JSON list of C-alpha atoms in Angstrom, two decimals:
[
{"chain": "A", "resi": 1, "resn": "MET", "atom": "CA", "xyz": [11.75, 0.70, 3.49]},
{"chain": "A", "resi": 2, "resn": "GLU", "atom": "CA", "xyz": [8.64, -0.46, 0.79]},
{"chain": "A", "resi": 3, "resn": "ALA", "atom": "CA", "xyz": [11.12, -2.82, -1.32]},
{"chain": "A", "resi": 4, "resn": "ALA", "atom": "CA", "xyz": [12.82, -3.87, 1.89]},
{"chain": "A", "resi": 5, "resn": "CYS", "atom": "CA", "xyz": [9.06, -4.80, 2.72]},
{"chain": "A", "resi": 6, "resn": "ALA", "atom": "CA", "xyz": [7.75, -6.12, -0.73]},
{"chain": "A", "resi": 7, "resn": "VAL", "atom": "CA", "xyz": [11.31, -8.64, -0.63]},
{"chain": "A", "resi": 8, "resn": "SER", "atom": "CA", "xyz": [10.30, -9.97, 3.34]},
{"chain": "A", "resi": 9, "resn": "PHE", "atom": "CA", "xyz": [6.73, -10.68, 3.45]},
{"chain": "A", "resi": 10, "resn": "PRO", "atom": "CA", "xyz": [7.20, -13.56, 1.32]},
{"chain": "A", "resi": 11, "resn": "LEU", "atom": "CA", "xyz": [9.73, -14.80, 2.96]},
{"chain": "A", "resi": 12, "resn": "LEU", "atom": "CA", "xyz": [8.10, -14.18, 6.40]},
{"chain": "A", "resi": 13, "resn": "ALA", "atom": "CA", "xyz": [4.85, -15.65, 5.10]},
{"chain": "A", "resi": 14, "resn": "ALA", "atom": "CA", "xyz": [6.81, -19.28, 4.10]},
{"chain": "A", "resi": 15, "resn": "TRP", "atom": "CA", "xyz": [8.44, -18.86, 7.35]},
{"chain": "A", "resi": 16, "resn": "MET", "atom": "CA", "xyz": [6.03, -18.87, 10.08]},
{"chain": "A", "resi": 17, "resn": "VAL", "atom": "CA", "xyz": [2.75, -20.18, 8.07]},
{"chain": "A", "resi": 18, "resn": "GLU", "atom": "CA", "xyz": [2.34, -23.35, 7.95]},
{"chain": "A", "resi": 19, "resn": "PRO", "atom": "CA", "xyz": [-0.82, -23.84, 5.57]},
{"chain": "A", "resi": 20, "resn": "ASP", "atom": "CA", "xyz": [-3.55, -27.07, 6.51]},
{"chain": "A", "resi": 21, "resn": "GLY", "atom": "CA", "xyz": [-4.57, -26.96, 2.32]},
{"chain": "A", "resi": 22, "resn": "GLY", "atom": "CA", "xyz": [-4.96, -25.41, -0.56]},
{"chain": "A", "resi": 23, "resn": "ARG", "atom": "CA", "xyz": [-7.49, -23.00, 0.71]},
{"chain": "A", "resi": 24, "resn": "GLU", "atom": "CA", "xyz": [-4.93, -21.41, 3.52]},
{"chain": "A", "resi": 25, "resn": "ILE", "atom": "CA", "xyz": [-1.82, -22.03, 0.65]},
{"chain": "A", "resi": 26, "resn": "ALA", "atom": "CA", "xyz": [-4.87, -19.35, -2.21]},
{"chain": "A", "resi": 27, "resn": "GLY", "atom": "CA", "xyz": [-5.47, -17.23, 0.90]},
{"chain": "A", "resi": 28, "resn": "VAL", "atom": "CA", "xyz": [-1.57, -16.04, 1.89]},
{"chain": "A", "resi": 29, "resn": "VAL", "atom": "CA", "xyz": [-0.85, -16.20, -1.68]},
{"chain": "A", "resi": 30, "resn": "LEU", "atom": "CA", "xyz": [-3.34, -13.81, -2.58]},
{"chain": "A", "resi": 31, "resn": "ALA", "atom": "CA", "xyz": [-3.36, -12.14, 0.44]},
{"chain": "A", "resi": 32, "resn": "VAL", "atom": "CA", "xyz": [0.71, -11.73, 0.45]},
{"chain": "A", "resi": 33, "resn": "THR", "atom": "CA", "xyz": [0.74, -11.05, -3.26]},
{"chain": "A", "resi": 34, "resn": "ALA", "atom": "CA", "xyz": [-1.66, -7.80, -2.52]},
{"chain": "A", "resi": 35, "resn": "SER", "atom": "CA", "xyz": [0.31, -6.77, 0.65]},
{"chain": "A", "resi": 36, "resn": "CYS", "atom": "CA", "xyz": [3.39, -6.10, -1.75]},
{"chain": "A", "resi": 37, "resn": "CYS", "atom": "CA", "xyz": [2.55, -4.96, -5.06]},
{"chain": "A", "resi": 38, "resn": "LEU", "atom": "CA", "xyz": [0.58, -1.86, -2.71]},
{"chain": "A", "resi": 39, "resn": "LEU", "atom": "CA", "xyz": [4.21, -1.57, -1.44]},
{"chain": "A", "resi": 40, "resn": "ALA", "atom": "CA", "xyz": [5.80, -2.43, -5.05]},
{"chain": "A", "resi": 41, "resn": "VAL", "atom": "CA", "xyz": [3.67, 0.24, -5.90]},
{"chain": "A", "resi": 42, "resn": "GLY", "atom": "CA", "xyz": [4.70, 2.81, -3.04]},
{"chain": "A", "resi": 43, "resn": "ALA", "atom": "CA", "xyz": [8.51, 1.92, -2.93]},
{"chain": "A", "resi": 44, "resn": "LEU", "atom": "CA", "xyz": [8.93, 3.20, -7.35]},
{"chain": "A", "resi": 45, "resn": "TYR", "atom": "CA", "xyz": [6.74, 6.05, -6.76]},
{"chain": "A", "resi": 46, "resn": "TRP", "atom": "CA", "xyz": [9.52, 7.48, -3.10]},
{"chain": "A", "resi": 47, "resn": "HIS", "atom": "CA", "xyz": [12.45, 6.30, -5.19]},
{"chain": "A", "resi": 48, "resn": "ALA", "atom": "CA", "xyz": [10.84, 8.57, -8.11]},
{"chain": "A", "resi": 49, "resn": "ALA", "atom": "CA", "xyz": [10.21, 11.13, -5.77]},
{"chain": "A", "resi": 50, "resn": "LEU", "atom": "CA", "xyz": [13.95, 11.04, -4.60]},
{"chain": "A", "resi": 51, "resn": "CYS", "atom": "CA", "xyz": [15.06, 10.80, -8.38]},
{"chain": "A", "resi": 52, "resn": "ARG", "atom": "CA", "xyz": [12.40, 14.54, -8.65]},
{"chain": "A", "resi": 53, "resn": "VAL", "atom": "CA", "xyz": [13.98, 16.34, -5.70]},
{"chain": "A", "resi": 54, "resn": "ARG", "atom": "CA", "xyz": [17.33, 15.57, -7.07]},
{"chain": "A", "resi": 55, "resn": "GLY", "atom": "CA", "xyz": [16.55, 17.55, -10.57]},
{"chain": "A", "resi": 56, "resn": "ASN", "atom": "CA", "xyz": [15.27, 13.91, -12.66]},
{"chain": "A", "resi": 57, "resn": "PRO", "atom": "CA", "xyz": [11.55, 14.57, -12.99]},
{"chain": "A", "resi": 58, "resn": "GLU", "atom": "CA", "xyz": [11.79, 11.14, -15.77]},
{"chain": "A", "resi": 59, "resn": "PRO", "atom": "CA", "xyz": [10.65, 8.04, -13.01]},
{"chain": "A", "resi": 60, "resn": "MET", "atom": "CA", "xyz": [8.13, 9.72, -11.19]},
{"chain": "A", "resi": 61, "resn": "ARG", "atom": "CA", "xyz": [6.65, 10.36, -14.89]},
{"chain": "A", "resi": 62, "resn": "HIS", "atom": "CA", "xyz": [7.03, 6.51, -15.35]},
{"chain": "A", "resi": 63, "resn": "ALA", "atom": "CA", "xyz": [5.73, 6.06, -11.72]},
{"chain": "A", "resi": 64, "resn": "LEU", "atom": "CA", "xyz": [2.64, 8.32, -12.47]},
{"chain": "A", "resi": 65, "resn": "ARG", "atom": "CA", "xyz": [2.03, 6.01, -15.45]},
{"chain": "A", "resi": 66, "resn": "ILE", "atom": "CA", "xyz": [2.02, 2.60, -14.01]},
{"chain": "A", "resi": 67, "resn": "ALA", "atom": "CA", "xyz": [0.57, 3.89, -10.31]},
{"chain": "A", "resi": 68, "resn": "ARG", "atom": "CA", "xyz": [-2.30, 5.04, -12.29]},
{"chain": "A", "resi": 69, "resn": "ARG", "atom": "CA", "xyz": [-3.09, 1.38, -14.67]},
{"chain": "A", "resi": 70, "resn": "LEU", "atom": "CA", "xyz": [-3.16, -0.11, -11.20]},
{"chain": "A", "resi": 71, "resn": "LYS", "atom": "CA", "xyz": [-5.22, 1.57, -9.24]},
{"chain": "A", "resi": 72, "resn": "ARG", "atom": "CA", "xyz": [-8.39, -0.16, -10.16]},
{"chain": "A", "resi": 73, "resn": "PRO", "atom": "CA", "xyz": [-6.05, -4.20, -10.48]},
{"chain": "A", "resi": 74, "resn": "LEU", "atom": "CA", "xyz": [-4.67, -3.51, -6.77]},
{"chain": "A", "resi": 75, "resn": "LEU", "atom": "CA", "xyz": [-8.17, -2.24, -5.35]},
{"chain": "A", "resi": 76, "resn": "ALA", "atom": "CA", "xyz": [-9.46, -5.88, -6.72]},
{"chain": "A", "resi": 77, "resn": "LEU", "atom": "CA", "xyz": [-6.72, -7.81, -5.38]},
{"chain": "A", "resi": 78, "resn": "ALA", "atom": "CA", "xyz": [-7.07, -6.36, -1.96]},
{"chain": "A", "resi": 79, "resn": "ILE", "atom": "CA", "xyz": [-10.34, -6.27, -1.55]},
{"chain": "A", "resi": 80, "resn": "ALA", "atom": "CA", "xyz": [-10.31, -10.07, -3.00]},
{"chain": "A", "resi": 81, "resn": "SER", "atom": "CA", "xyz": [-7.20, -11.03, -1.02]},
{"chain": "A", "resi": 82, "resn": "LEU", "atom": "CA", "xyz": [-9.32, -9.40, 2.55]},
{"chain": "A", "resi": 83, "resn": "VAL", "atom": "CA", "xyz": [-13.04, -11.34, 1.06]},
{"chain": "A", "resi": 84, "resn": "TRP", "atom": "CA", "xyz": [-10.56, -14.79, 0.91]},
{"chain": "A", "resi": 85, "resn": "ALA", "atom": "CA", "xyz": [-9.27, -14.33, 4.42]},
{"chain": "A", "resi": 86, "resn": "VAL", "atom": "CA", "xyz": [-12.62, -13.66, 6.24]},
{"chain": "A", "resi": 87, "resn": "PHE", "atom": "CA", "xyz": [-13.47, -16.17, 4.69]},
{"chain": "A", "resi": 88, "resn": "LEU", "atom": "CA", "xyz": [-11.11, -18.13, 5.87]},
{"chain": "A", "resi": 89, "resn": "CYS", "atom": "CA", "xyz": [-10.81, -17.11, 9.15]},
{"chain": "A", "resi": 90, "resn": "PHE", "atom": "CA", "xyz": [-14.78, -18.10, 8.98]},
{"chain": "A", "resi": 91, "resn": "LEU", "atom": "CA", "xyz": [-14.01, -21.62, 8.06]},
{"chain": "A", "resi": 92, "resn": "ASP", "atom": "CA", "xyz": [-10.89, -22.52, 10.39]},
{"chain": "A", "resi": 93, "resn": "PRO", "atom": "CA", "xyz": [-8.99, -19.68, 12.10]},
{"chain": "A", "resi": 94, "resn": "SER", "atom": "CA", "xyz": [-5.68, -21.54, 12.20]},
{"chain": "A", "resi": 95, "resn": "SER", "atom": "CA", "xyz": [-2.50, -19.57, 12.19]},
{"chain": "A", "resi": 96, "resn": "ALA", "atom": "CA", "xyz": [-2.88, -19.36, 8.56]},
{"chain": "A", "resi": 97, "resn": "ALA", "atom": "CA", "xyz": [-5.76, -18.05, 8.10]},
{"chain": "A", "resi": 98, "resn": "LEU", "atom": "CA", "xyz": [-5.30, -15.33, 10.22]},
{"chain": "A", "resi": 99, "resn": "ALA", "atom": "CA", "xyz": [-1.80, -14.49, 8.76]},
{"chain": "A", "resi": 100, "resn": "ALA", "atom": "CA", "xyz": [-3.86, -13.98, 5.39]},
{"chain": "A", "resi": 101, "resn": "LEU", "atom": "CA", "xyz": [-6.48, -12.08, 7.28]},
{"chain": "A", "resi": 102, "resn": "GLY", "atom": "CA", "xyz": [-2.70, -9.68, 8.15]},
{"chain": "A", "resi": 103, "resn": "PHE", "atom": "CA", "xyz": [-1.33, -9.18, 4.88]},
{"chain": "A", "resi": 104, "resn": "SER", "atom": "CA", "xyz": [-5.01, -8.58, 3.28]},
{"chain": "A", "resi": 105, "resn": "ALA", "atom": "CA", "xyz": [-5.49, -5.90, 5.40]},
{"chain": "A", "resi": 106, "resn": "LEU", "atom": "CA", "xyz": [-2.07, -4.51, 4.93]},
{"chain": "A", "resi": 107, "resn": "ALA", "atom": "CA", "xyz": [-2.71, -4.48, 1.72]},
{"chain": "A", "resi": 108, "resn": "VAL", "atom": "CA", "xyz": [-5.88, -2.68, 1.93]},
{"chain": "A", "resi": 109, "resn": "LEU", "atom": "CA", "xyz": [-4.71, 0.21, 4.16]},
{"chain": "A", "resi": 110, "resn": "GLU", "atom": "CA", "xyz": [-1.45, 0.43, 2.16]},
{"chain": "A", "resi": 111, "resn": "TYR", "atom": "CA", "xyz": [-4.09, 1.21, -0.97]},
{"chain": "A", "resi": 112, "resn": "VAL", "atom": "CA", "xyz": [-5.65, 3.43, 0.91]},
{"chain": "A", "resi": 113, "resn": "ASN", "atom": "CA", "xyz": [-2.30, 4.91, 2.06]},
{"chain": "A", "resi": 114, "resn": "TYR", "atom": "CA", "xyz": [-1.14, 5.53, -1.47]},
{"chain": "A", "resi": 115, "resn": "TYR", "atom": "CA", "xyz": [-4.57, 6.04, -3.04]},
{"chain": "A", "resi": 116, "resn": "HIS", "atom": "CA", "xyz": [-6.83, 8.58, -0.04]},
{"chain": "A", "resi": 117, "resn": "VAL", "atom": "CA", "xyz": [-5.63, 9.90, 2.32]},
{"chain": "A", "resi": 118, "resn": "GLN", "atom": "CA", "xyz": [-2.19, 9.66, 4.74]},
{"chain": "A", "resi": 119, "resn": "LEU", "atom": "CA", "xyz": [-1.53, 7.16, 6.97]},
{"chain": "A", "resi": 120, "resn": "GLN", "atom": "CA", "xyz": [0.72, 7.97, 8.63]},
{"chain": "A", "resi": 121, "resn": "ASN", "atom": "CA", "xyz": [0.95, 10.84, 10.66]},
{"chain": "A", "resi": 122, "resn": "PHE", "atom": "CA", "xyz": [3.75, 9.79, 13.56]},
{"chain": "A", "resi": 123, "resn": "ASP", "atom": "CA", "xyz": [6.50, 8.98, 11.99]},
{"chain": "A", "resi": 124, "resn": "HIS", "atom": "CA", "xyz": [7.64, 13.10, 11.31]},
{"chain": "A", "resi": 125, "resn": "LEU", "atom": "CA", "xyz": [6.99, 15.71, 13.89]},
{"chain": "A", "resi": 126, "resn": "PRO", "atom": "CA", "xyz": [4.88, 17.85, 11.26]},
{"chain": "A", "resi": 127, "resn": "ASP", "atom": "CA", "xyz": [3.00, 15.38, 9.96]},
{"chain": "A", "resi": 128, "resn": "PHE", "atom": "CA", "xyz": [2.20, 15.02, 12.92]},
{"chain": "A", "resi": 129, "resn": "LYS", "atom": "CA", "xyz": [1.21, 18.53, 14.50]},
{"chain": "A", "resi": 130, "resn": "ARG", "atom": "CA", "xyz": [-0.73, 19.00, 10.78]},
{"chain": "A", "resi": 131, "resn": "LEU", "atom": "CA", "xyz": [-2.98, 15.75, 12.26]},
{"chain": "A", "resi": 132, "resn": "LEU", "atom": "CA", "xyz": [-3.57, 17.82, 15.86]},
{"chain": "A", "resi": 133, "resn": "ARG", "atom": "CA", "xyz": [-3.96, 20.91, 14.22]},
{"chain": "A", "resi": 134, "resn": "ARG", "atom": "CA", "xyz": [-6.10, 20.18, 11.22]},
{"chain": "A", "resi": 135, "resn": "ARG", "atom": "CA", "xyz": [-8.44, 16.93, 13.03]},
{"chain": "A", "resi": 136, "resn": "ARG", "atom": "CA", "xyz": [-8.47, 15.36, 9.88]},
{"chain": "A", "resi": 137, "resn": "LEU", "atom": "CA", "xyz": [-5.85, 13.21, 7.27]},
{"chain": "A", "resi": 138, "resn": "ARG", "atom": "CA", "xyz": [-4.27, 15.03, 4.95]},
{"chain": "A", "resi": 139, "resn": "GLN", "atom": "CA", "xyz": [-4.08, 13.67, 1.78]},
{"chain": "A", "resi": 140, "resn": "ALA", "atom": "CA", "xyz": [-1.30, 10.58, 0.53]},
{"chain": "A", "resi": 141, "resn": "HIS", "atom": "CA", "xyz": [1.26, 12.25, -1.78]},
{"chain": "A", "resi": 142, "resn": "LEU", "atom": "CA", "xyz": [0.54, 9.71, -4.89]},
{"chain": "A", "resi": 143, "resn": "ALA", "atom": "CA", "xyz": [-2.96, 10.80, -4.78]},
{"chain": "A", "resi": 144, "resn": "ALA", "atom": "CA", "xyz": [-1.85, 14.02, -4.84]},
{"chain": "A", "resi": 145, "resn": "ASP", "atom": "CA", "xyz": [0.74, 13.03, -7.83]},
{"chain": "A", "resi": 146, "resn": "LEU", "atom": "CA", "xyz": [-1.84, 11.69, -9.66]},
{"chain": "A", "resi": 147, "resn": "LYS", "atom": "CA", "xyz": [-4.65, 14.70, -9.26]},
{"chain": "A", "resi": 148, "resn": "LYS", "atom": "CA", "xyz": [-1.95, 17.06, -10.85]},
{"chain": "A", "resi": 149, "resn": "VAL", "atom": "CA", "xyz": [-0.87, 14.86, -14.01]},
{"chain": "A", "resi": 150, "resn": "ALA", "atom": "CA", "xyz": [-5.01, 14.14, -14.58]},
{"chain": "A", "resi": 151, "resn": "GLY", "atom": "CA", "xyz": [-5.38, 17.94, -14.49]},
{"chain": "A", "resi": 152, "resn": "GLU", "atom": "CA", "xyz": [-2.88, 18.41, -16.79]},
{"chain": "A", "resi": 153, "resn": "ARG", "atom": "CA", "xyz": [-4.01, 16.71, -19.61]}
]
């Protein structure tokens, strides 16, 4: 799902958004890039998780190395895209500025969802029941795997 979104979001943005100038083009491109990069890390991680379940742990080691190296740059990219999108919305809340804001918000949410806590708890009944029972979000799967790897060193 993440890989499909990472491929389709740039196409969707190009089809739906008509930026008026360089600032808006930069904002949309930055926001789409931030969200797609985070979705690509998610796709890589979930592919590696599937490989691990099937008995091949090597892709997971590779995915975790990449995710660890990209953690700070992806946070910086997500924040930069959000700041730029908010700036655009204050200047002129055009459709391009609002699209940049939407893609930037998605990037920030995906960062939190992968590197900190699992935000999506409504698509899997046991996760939803756990959320209702504990009344707090659980640690993200990628975050838990990164923590395990850091503890093994």
